[in-house]
GROMACS .gro file of C-alpha atoms in nm:
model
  146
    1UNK     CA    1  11.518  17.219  18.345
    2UNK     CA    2  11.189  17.383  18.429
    3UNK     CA    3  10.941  17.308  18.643
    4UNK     CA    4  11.116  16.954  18.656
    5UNK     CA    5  11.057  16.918  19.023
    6UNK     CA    6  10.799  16.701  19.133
    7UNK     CA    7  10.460  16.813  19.375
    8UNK     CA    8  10.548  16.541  19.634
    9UNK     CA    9  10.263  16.338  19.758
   10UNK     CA   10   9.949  16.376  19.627
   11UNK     CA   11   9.659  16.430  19.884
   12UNK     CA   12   9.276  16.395  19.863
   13UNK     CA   13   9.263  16.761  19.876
   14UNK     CA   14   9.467  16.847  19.583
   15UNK     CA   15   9.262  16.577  19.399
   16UNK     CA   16   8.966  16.741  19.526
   17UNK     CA   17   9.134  17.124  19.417
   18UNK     CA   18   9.191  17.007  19.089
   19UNK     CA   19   8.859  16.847  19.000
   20UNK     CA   20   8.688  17.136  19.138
   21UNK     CA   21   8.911  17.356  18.843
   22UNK     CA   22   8.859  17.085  18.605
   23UNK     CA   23   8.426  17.113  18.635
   24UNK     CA   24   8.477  17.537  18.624
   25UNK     CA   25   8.666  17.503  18.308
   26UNK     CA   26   8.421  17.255  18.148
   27UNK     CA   27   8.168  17.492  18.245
   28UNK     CA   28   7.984  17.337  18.547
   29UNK     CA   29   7.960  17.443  18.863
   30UNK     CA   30   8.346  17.396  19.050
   31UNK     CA   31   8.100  17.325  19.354
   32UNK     CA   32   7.969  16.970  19.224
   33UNK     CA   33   8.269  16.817  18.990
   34UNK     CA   34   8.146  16.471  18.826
   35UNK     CA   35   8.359  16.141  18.872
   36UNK     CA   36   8.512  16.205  18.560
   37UNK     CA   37   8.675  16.547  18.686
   38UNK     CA   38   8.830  16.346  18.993
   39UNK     CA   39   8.964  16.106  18.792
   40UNK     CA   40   9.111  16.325  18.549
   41UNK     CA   41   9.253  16.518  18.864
   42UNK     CA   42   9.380  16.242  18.964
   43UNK     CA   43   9.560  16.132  18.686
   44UNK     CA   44   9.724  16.453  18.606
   45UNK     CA   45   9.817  16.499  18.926
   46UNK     CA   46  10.019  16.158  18.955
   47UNK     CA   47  10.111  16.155  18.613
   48UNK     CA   48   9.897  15.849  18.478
   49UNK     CA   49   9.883  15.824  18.122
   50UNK     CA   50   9.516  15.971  18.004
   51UNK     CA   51   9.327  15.660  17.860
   52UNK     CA   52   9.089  15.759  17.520
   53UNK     CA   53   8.732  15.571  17.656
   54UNK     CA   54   8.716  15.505  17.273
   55UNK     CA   55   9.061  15.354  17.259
   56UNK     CA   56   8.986  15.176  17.627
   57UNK     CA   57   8.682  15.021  17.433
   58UNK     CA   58   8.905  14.926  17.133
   59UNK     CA   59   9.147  14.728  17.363
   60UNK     CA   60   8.869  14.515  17.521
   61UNK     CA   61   8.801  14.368  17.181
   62UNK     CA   62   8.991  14.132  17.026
   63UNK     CA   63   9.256  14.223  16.772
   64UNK     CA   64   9.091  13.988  16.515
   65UNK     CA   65   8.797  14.211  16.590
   66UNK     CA   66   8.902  14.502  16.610
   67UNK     CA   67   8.932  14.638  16.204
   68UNK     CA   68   8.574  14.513  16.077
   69UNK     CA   69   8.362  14.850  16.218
   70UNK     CA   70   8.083  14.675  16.079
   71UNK     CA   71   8.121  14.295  16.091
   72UNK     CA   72   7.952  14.112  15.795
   73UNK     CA   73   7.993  14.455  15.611
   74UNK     CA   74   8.200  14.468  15.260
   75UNK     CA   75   8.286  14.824  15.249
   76UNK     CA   76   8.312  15.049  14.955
   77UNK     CA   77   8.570  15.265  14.772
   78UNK     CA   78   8.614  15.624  14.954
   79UNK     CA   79   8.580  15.887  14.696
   80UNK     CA   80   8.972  16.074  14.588
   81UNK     CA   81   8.998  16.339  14.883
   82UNK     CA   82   9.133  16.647  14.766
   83UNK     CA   83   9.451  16.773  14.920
   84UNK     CA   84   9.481  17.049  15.128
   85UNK     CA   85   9.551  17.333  14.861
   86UNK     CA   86   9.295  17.153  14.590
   87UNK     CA   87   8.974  17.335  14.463
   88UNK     CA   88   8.685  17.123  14.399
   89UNK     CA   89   8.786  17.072  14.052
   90UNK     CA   90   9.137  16.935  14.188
   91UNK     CA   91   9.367  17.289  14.126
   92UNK     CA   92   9.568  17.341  14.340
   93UNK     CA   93   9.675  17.682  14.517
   94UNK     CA   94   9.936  17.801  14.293
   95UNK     CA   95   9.679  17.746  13.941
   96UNK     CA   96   9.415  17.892  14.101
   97UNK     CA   97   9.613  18.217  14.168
   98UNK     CA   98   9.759  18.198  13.844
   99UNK     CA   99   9.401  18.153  13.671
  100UNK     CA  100   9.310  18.484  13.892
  101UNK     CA  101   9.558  18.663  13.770
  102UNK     CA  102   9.519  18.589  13.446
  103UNK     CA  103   9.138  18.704  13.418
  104UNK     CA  104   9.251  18.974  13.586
  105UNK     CA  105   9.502  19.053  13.335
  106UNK     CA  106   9.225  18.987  13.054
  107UNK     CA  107   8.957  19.229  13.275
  108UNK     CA  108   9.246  19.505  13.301
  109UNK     CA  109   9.337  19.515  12.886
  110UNK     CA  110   8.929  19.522  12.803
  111UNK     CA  111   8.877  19.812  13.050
  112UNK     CA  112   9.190  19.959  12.883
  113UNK     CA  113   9.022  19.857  12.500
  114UNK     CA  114   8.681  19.972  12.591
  115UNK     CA  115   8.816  20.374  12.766
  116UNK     CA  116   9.029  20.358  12.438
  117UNK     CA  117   8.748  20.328  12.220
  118UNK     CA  118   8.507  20.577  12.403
  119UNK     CA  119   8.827  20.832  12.378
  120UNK     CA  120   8.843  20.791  11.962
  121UNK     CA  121   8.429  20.813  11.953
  122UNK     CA  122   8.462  21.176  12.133
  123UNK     CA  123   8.459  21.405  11.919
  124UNK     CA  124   8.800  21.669  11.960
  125UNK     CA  125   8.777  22.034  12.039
  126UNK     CA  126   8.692  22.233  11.754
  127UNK     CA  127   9.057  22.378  11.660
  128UNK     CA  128   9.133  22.640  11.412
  129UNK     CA  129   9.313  22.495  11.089
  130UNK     CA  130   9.463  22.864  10.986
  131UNK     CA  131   9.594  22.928  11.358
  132UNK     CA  132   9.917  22.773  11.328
  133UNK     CA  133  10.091  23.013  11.519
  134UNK     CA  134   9.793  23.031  11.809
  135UNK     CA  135   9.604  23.281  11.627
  136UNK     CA  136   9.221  23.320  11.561
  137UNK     CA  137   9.112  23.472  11.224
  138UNK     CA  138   9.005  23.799  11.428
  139UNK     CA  139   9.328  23.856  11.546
  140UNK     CA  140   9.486  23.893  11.180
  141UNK     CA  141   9.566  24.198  11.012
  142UNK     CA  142   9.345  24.394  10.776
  143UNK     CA  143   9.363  24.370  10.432
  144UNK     CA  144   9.515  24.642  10.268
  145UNK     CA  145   9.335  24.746   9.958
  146UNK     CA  146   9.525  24.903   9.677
   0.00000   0.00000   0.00000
């Protein structure tokens, strides 16, 4: 098991190292760490469980207490949250990329329709109707005359 050993006794000093590191990385000077770093310190360097001040609040009060945020209020119906995946008009991830595709689909055959169309409007190359054989009406033979 690592790291399973334990740091022995804990002095004022290591308290005092730890809150120091504790104000740096909460972006204060390490020189003047507030009461709140030492404690902290303190109890990671014991192994104290870390008390929530919200949930220390909540266990002041009593449990009757405790659920009414707003005593004397009567609440009112949340509005349907969507899930994680849901657009906001309650898709979810797999419609939405299958409604993407599907315009895309639709975009792809009218570009297809619309180059299809401006081929047949062009008018062809101007091809010789008597040059079956791949010649022009200059390259024939003379007439003979009798």
């Amino acid at each position: 098991m690592e790291n399973a050993a334990g740091i022995g006794t804990v002095t004022s000093e290591m308290v005092e190292a730890r809150a120091r590191e504790l104000a740096a990385i909460n972006g204060r000077s390490s020189s003047e760490p507030s009461e709140t770093d030492y404690q902290q310190a303190k109890r990671e360097l014991t192994g104290e469980a870390e008390i929530d001040p919200q949930e220390e609040s909540s266990e002041s009060v009593p449990e009757s207490e405790g659920w009414d945020p707003v005593p004397g209020s009567t609440g009112r119906q949340a509005a349907d949250s969507l899930g994680e995946d849901e657009d906001a008009e309650g898709r979810s991830e797999s419609a939405q990329l299958f409604e993407e595709g599907v315009s895309e689909a639709e975009h792809d055959q009218m570009r297809q329709a619309s180059r299809a169309d401006q081929e047949s409007d062009e008018p062809e190359p101007y091809s010789n109707p008597f040059s079956s054989n791949g010649l022009s009406i200059g390259d024939a033979a003379p007439l003979k005359s009798h």
